[in-house]
């Protein structure tokens, strides 16, 4: 049964060929009248010159033989990559008796070389009209606009054939032809310039914003994104044919690679922006190293076309550059999408905004690549999928940058809070270890050394009663010895009490400081005054830290200040404890003394309690003010 069907199809092939040839011969001339524009459906055909040797006469012969392929001139003709020449042929017949000025247009963004020939049916003459293309200076264009415009004049009742030789080798063959009066054709360009002016405003604003943000905050993501905008705008300009008019009027052969260079570098920069936006590192992403290697590959591919300029045109090299720059566009979008999803799964929630920004660019980019490959015809978005997708990405990503800063700010605050907690815990452990060591030392001094000194003093005193016959000098020396032992016992008791204040839990902060100052007023040359307004007991750890601070400050006064008067004030205000310790001593150099152990302990304990310390010192005395925030813990009053 299958063989029978195959034989039937073979019998139909000649008939199909006849129908095709008849359709090719049915390419009718365009009837030119007073209309503004003309439809080219069914009036234009093309011939593919795979040998690159066809002359205009050969194309005319193919036309007469009906071997041209008809195309729909009002739609994009997308044939994908090409390494051939293409000839476009159209017949124009002026139905008017007077001449008509027209524009024969090919609104394509990029053509290597484009030549226009004219065959006049009246006298059977073939003439060369004009040549243009991206490899020629912009000033040599027949009409100075982004598209390829040829002004032509048809004499009255003229019938002529117009032939375009199109060289788009190494590119995608996407062609659209137009015919109309000059005003009508140029009017269409206004919409192109207006649309791009709108998008150019978005791009310029985003570029300026990111440059200013980089200069103000120094975040590298804005520098890379600004470079990305520059490369992408170059790609967009080239896509609509404006690079030749606005940026690079005479690049010659380099213009063949503007699109691939700018597109590849844009992808590399966008991956760099993605890594910075999502904070992708080797520690939080398994894809980090792969993404880096792929990014470096894109940098290499981006500059590779410059090396191609060192050698003669090789269609194999052109083909490799075309396909690599096309494929890497889709691959780059997939890499970015997978990396962002990976970071979202790791907890980077605002990665959803990056995906949202990437979505229109992916849709427009994929549509553009499919058109370049010849799979689809026109662009999904107008005027261009890349332009619309890029503009949407810029707007959404600019908003996402703001969210990123808020997210990073919260994350930084949480990290700081956690670091403060760990540091506070570490300081607390250090202080607890100090207190435990103080307890041990106080106990050892009191129980061991204190007991030993007491026994020595008793024995020496008992021995004194047995040596009443001493000489006066010996008796005086012996009494001095007893006094030194007594003083050592008192000093030992004082040191032990300083290490671990006796009955601190019972006396509390105020009672312990008051007892300490009472002892100093009896034993030291400084007269201390203690003033306080402290109505509520705090937790033991806080009060002990406050006592250590006050004790350190009054010890410094007795040892170093040479003062005669000193005042210690503790004033409790709303949520704050203010400690003021002042003396009338000789002061000190506050630029050097903070390196001392005493004031370091004061600073560290003040920071531990969340307070701040201010020192005002001169030759007339010193005032140290410490502010410590307090929380109402509901303990009993003093």
PDB file of N, CA and C in Angstrom, residues 574-614:
ATOM      1  N   UNK A 574      15.600  58.362  83.296  1.00  0.00           N
ATOM      2  CA  UNK A 574      14.669  57.491  82.571  1.00  0.00           C
ATOM      3  C   UNK A 574      15.452  56.563  81.641  1.00  0.00           C
ATOM      4  N   UNK A 575      15.616  55.310  82.088  1.00  0.00           N
ATOM      5  CA  UNK A 575      16.290  54.319  81.263  1.00  0.00           C
ATOM      6  C   UNK A 575      17.778  54.504  81.132  1.00  0.00           C
ATOM      7  N   UNK A 576      18.408  55.328  81.980  1.00  0.00           N
ATOM      8  CA  UNK A 576      19.840  55.602  81.850  1.00  0.00           C
ATOM      9  C   UNK A 576      20.464  55.764  83.226  1.00  0.00           C
ATOM     10  N   UNK A 577      21.650  55.181  83.396  1.00  0.00           N
ATOM     11  CA  UNK A 577      22.448  55.391  84.603  1.00  0.00           C
ATOM     12  C   UNK A 577      23.667  56.210  84.216  1.00  0.00           C
ATOM     13  N   UNK A 578      23.799  57.378  84.852  1.00  0.00           N
ATOM     14  CA  UNK A 578      24.915  58.276  84.558  1.00  0.00           C
ATOM     15  C   UNK A 578      25.899  58.215  85.709  1.00  0.00           C
ATOM     16  N   UNK A 579      27.148  57.875  85.400  1.00  0.00           N
ATOM     17  CA  UNK A 579      28.227  57.798  86.386  1.00  0.00           C
ATOM     18  C   UNK A 579      29.185  58.946  86.104  1.00  0.00           C
ATOM     19  N   UNK A 580      29.404  59.791  87.119  1.00  0.00           N
ATOM     20  CA  UNK A 580      30.343  60.913  86.989  1.00  0.00           C
ATOM     21  C   UNK A 580      31.375  60.788  88.102  1.00  0.00           C
ATOM     22  N   UNK A 581      32.622  60.644  87.729  1.00  0.00           N
ATOM     23  CA  UNK A 581      33.729  60.569  88.690  1.00  0.00           C
ATOM     24  C   UNK A 581      34.683  61.705  88.367  1.00  0.00           C
ATOM     25  N   UNK A 582      34.886  62.612  89.338  1.00  0.00           N
ATOM     26  CA  UNK A 582      35.748  63.766  89.093  1.00  0.00           C
ATOM     27  C   UNK A 582      36.669  63.995  90.282  1.00  0.00           C
ATOM     28  N   UNK A 583      37.831  64.592  89.990  1.00  0.00           N
ATOM     29  CA  UNK A 583      38.806  64.887  91.033  1.00  0.00           C
ATOM     30  C   UNK A 583      39.496  66.200  90.701  1.00  0.00           C
ATOM     31  N   UNK A 584      40.264  66.719  91.675  1.00  0.00           N
ATOM     32  CA  UNK A 584      40.998  67.975  91.484  1.00  0.00           C
ATOM     33  C   UNK A 584      42.485  67.731  91.325  1.00  0.00           C
ATOM     34  N   UNK A 585      42.828  66.594  90.727  1.00  0.00           N
ATOM     35  CA  UNK A 585      44.230  66.207  90.596  1.00  0.00           C
ATOM     36  C   UNK A 585      44.929  66.893  89.438  1.00  0.00           C
ATOM     37  N   UNK A 586      46.022  66.276  89.003  1.00  0.00           N
ATOM     38  CA  UNK A 586      46.889  66.880  87.982  1.00  0.00           C
ATOM     39  C   UNK A 586      46.481  66.488  86.562  1.00  0.00           C
ATOM     40  N   UNK A 587      45.475  65.620  86.426  1.00  0.00           N
ATOM     41  CA  UNK A 587      45.041  65.200  85.096  1.00  0.00           C
ATOM     42  C   UNK A 587      46.015  64.234  84.446  1.00  0.00           C
ATOM     43  N   UNK A 588      45.769  63.933  83.170  1.00  0.00           N
ATOM     44  CA  UNK A 588      46.645  63.021  82.442  1.00  0.00           C
ATOM     45  C   UNK A 588      46.471  63.261  80.948  1.00  0.00           C
ATOM     46  N   UNK A 589      47.367  62.670  80.154  1.00  0.00           N
ATOM     47  CA  UNK A 589      47.295  62.795  78.694  1.00  0.00           C
ATOM     48  C   UNK A 589      46.330  61.726  78.172  1.00  0.00           C
ATOM     49  N   UNK A 590      45.143  62.164  77.791  1.00  0.00           N
ATOM     50  CA  UNK A 590      44.125  61.192  77.377  1.00  0.00           C
ATOM     51  C   UNK A 590      44.438  60.535  76.041  1.00  0.00           C
ATOM     52  N   UNK A 591      45.495  61.006  75.321  1.00  0.00           N
ATOM     53  CA  UNK A 591      45.885  60.363  74.074  1.00  0.00           C
ATOM     54  C   UNK A 591      46.793  59.163  74.313  1.00  0.00           C
ATOM     55  N   UNK A 592      47.401  59.089  75.507  1.00  0.00           N
ATOM     56  CA  UNK A 592      48.317  57.996  75.810  1.00  0.00           C
ATOM     57  C   UNK A 592      47.763  57.063  76.873  1.00  0.00           C
ATOM     58  N   UNK A 593      47.143  57.621  77.882  1.00  0.00           N
ATOM     59  CA  UNK A 593      46.694  56.821  79.021  1.00  0.00           C
ATOM     60  C   UNK A 593      45.673  55.754  78.652  1.00  0.00           C
ATOM     61  N   UNK A 594      44.764  55.946  77.635  1.00  0.00           N
ATOM     62  CA  UNK A 594      43.820  54.892  77.306  1.00  0.00           C
ATOM     63  C   UNK A 594      44.460  53.557  76.967  1.00  0.00           C
ATOM     64  N   UNK A 595      45.777  53.556  76.677  1.00  0.00           N
ATOM     65  CA  UNK A 595      46.449  52.292  76.429  1.00  0.00           C
ATOM     66  C   UNK A 595      46.665  51.513  77.717  1.00  0.00           C
ATOM     67  N   UNK A 596      46.462  52.150  78.866  1.00  0.00           N
ATOM     68  CA  UNK A 596      46.654  51.468  80.139  1.00  0.00           C
ATOM     69  C   UNK A 596      45.577  50.429  80.383  1.00  0.00           C
ATOM     70  N   UNK A 597      45.924  49.467  81.253  1.00  0.00           N
ATOM     71  CA  UNK A 597      45.003  48.363  81.503  1.00  0.00           C
ATOM     72  C   UNK A 597      43.746  48.857  82.202  1.00  0.00           C
ATOM     73  N   UNK A 598      43.907  49.795  83.158  1.00  0.00           N
ATOM     74  CA  UNK A 598      42.762  50.257  83.932  1.00  0.00           C
ATOM     75  C   UNK A 598      41.663  50.837  83.073  1.00  0.00           C
ATOM     76  N   UNK A 599      42.011  51.843  82.239  1.00  0.00           N
ATOM     77  CA  UNK A 599      40.996  52.462  81.400  1.00  0.00           C
ATOM     78  C   UNK A 599      40.496  51.516  80.301  1.00  0.00           C
ATOM     79  N   UNK A 600      41.335  50.603  79.846  1.00  0.00           N
ATOM     80  CA  UNK A 600      40.865  49.603  78.889  1.00  0.00           C
ATOM     81  C   UNK A 600      39.760  48.758  79.503  1.00  0.00           C
ATOM     82  N   UNK A 601      39.945  48.385  80.780  1.00  0.00           N
ATOM     83  CA  UNK A 601      38.896  47.625  81.456  1.00  0.00           C
ATOM     84  C   UNK A 601      37.621  48.449  81.573  1.00  0.00           C
ATOM     85  N   UNK A 602      37.776  49.754  81.854  1.00  0.00           N
ATOM     86  CA  UNK A 602      36.609  50.623  81.955  1.00  0.00           C
ATOM     87  C   UNK A 602      35.881  50.690  80.617  1.00  0.00           C
ATOM     88  N   UNK A 603      36.651  50.906  79.527  1.00  0.00           N
ATOM     89  CA  UNK A 603      36.041  50.985  78.202  1.00  0.00           C
ATOM     90  C   UNK A 603      35.351  49.671  77.819  1.00  0.00           C
ATOM     91  N   UNK A 604      36.027  48.539  78.061  1.00  0.00           N
ATOM     92  CA  UNK A 604      35.465  47.259  77.652  1.00  0.00           C
ATOM     93  C   UNK A 604      34.191  46.947  78.418  1.00  0.00           C
ATOM     94  N   UNK A 605      34.168  47.231  79.708  1.00  0.00           N
ATOM     95  CA  UNK A 605      32.950  46.968  80.481  1.00  0.00           C
ATOM     96  C   UNK A 605      31.840  47.938  80.104  1.00  0.00           C
ATOM     97  N   UNK A 606      32.193  49.173  79.806  1.00  0.00           N
ATOM     98  CA  UNK A 606      31.173  50.140  79.368  1.00  0.00           C
ATOM     99  C   UNK A 606      30.554  49.707  78.044  1.00  0.00           C
ATOM    100  N   UNK A 607      31.391  49.271  77.105  1.00  0.00           N
ATOM    101  CA  UNK A 607      30.871  48.780  75.827  1.00  0.00           C
ATOM    102  C   UNK A 607      30.033  47.535  76.030  1.00  0.00           C
ATOM    103  N   UNK A 608      30.456  46.672  76.941  1.00  0.00           N
ATOM    104  CA  UNK A 608      29.703  45.453  77.227  1.00  0.00           C
ATOM    105  C   UNK A 608      28.299  45.788  77.719  1.00  0.00           C
ATOM    106  N   UNK A 609      28.188  46.843  78.512  1.00  0.00           N
ATOM    107  CA  UNK A 609      26.887  47.270  79.016  1.00  0.00           C
ATOM    108  C   UNK A 609      26.127  48.139  78.025  1.00  0.00           C
ATOM    109  N   UNK A 610      26.724  48.382  76.838  1.00  0.00           N
ATOM    110  CA  UNK A 610      26.057  49.178  75.816  1.00  0.00           C
ATOM    111  C   UNK A 610      26.129  50.667  76.054  1.00  0.00           C
ATOM    112  N   UNK A 611      27.074  51.118  76.876  1.00  0.00           N
ATOM    113  CA  UNK A 611      27.175  52.536  77.203  1.00  0.00           C
ATOM    114  C   UNK A 611      28.283  53.236  76.459  1.00  0.00           C
ATOM    115  N   UNK A 612      28.534  54.469  76.868  1.00  0.00           N
ATOM    116  CA  UNK A 612      29.607  55.251  76.272  1.00  0.00           C
ATOM    117  C   UNK A 612      30.334  56.016  77.361  1.00  0.00           C
ATOM    118  N   UNK A 613      31.608  56.296  77.103  1.00  0.00           N
ATOM    119  CA  UNK A 613      32.472  56.929  78.098  1.00  0.00           C
ATOM    120  C   UNK A 613      33.092  58.189  77.497  1.00  0.00           C
ATOM    121  N   UNK A 614      33.058  59.292  78.274  1.00  0.00           N
ATOM    122  CA  UNK A 614      33.629  60.565  77.849  1.00  0.00           C
ATOM    123  C   UNK A 614      34.592  61.035  78.927  1.00  0.00           C
TER     124      UNK A 614
END
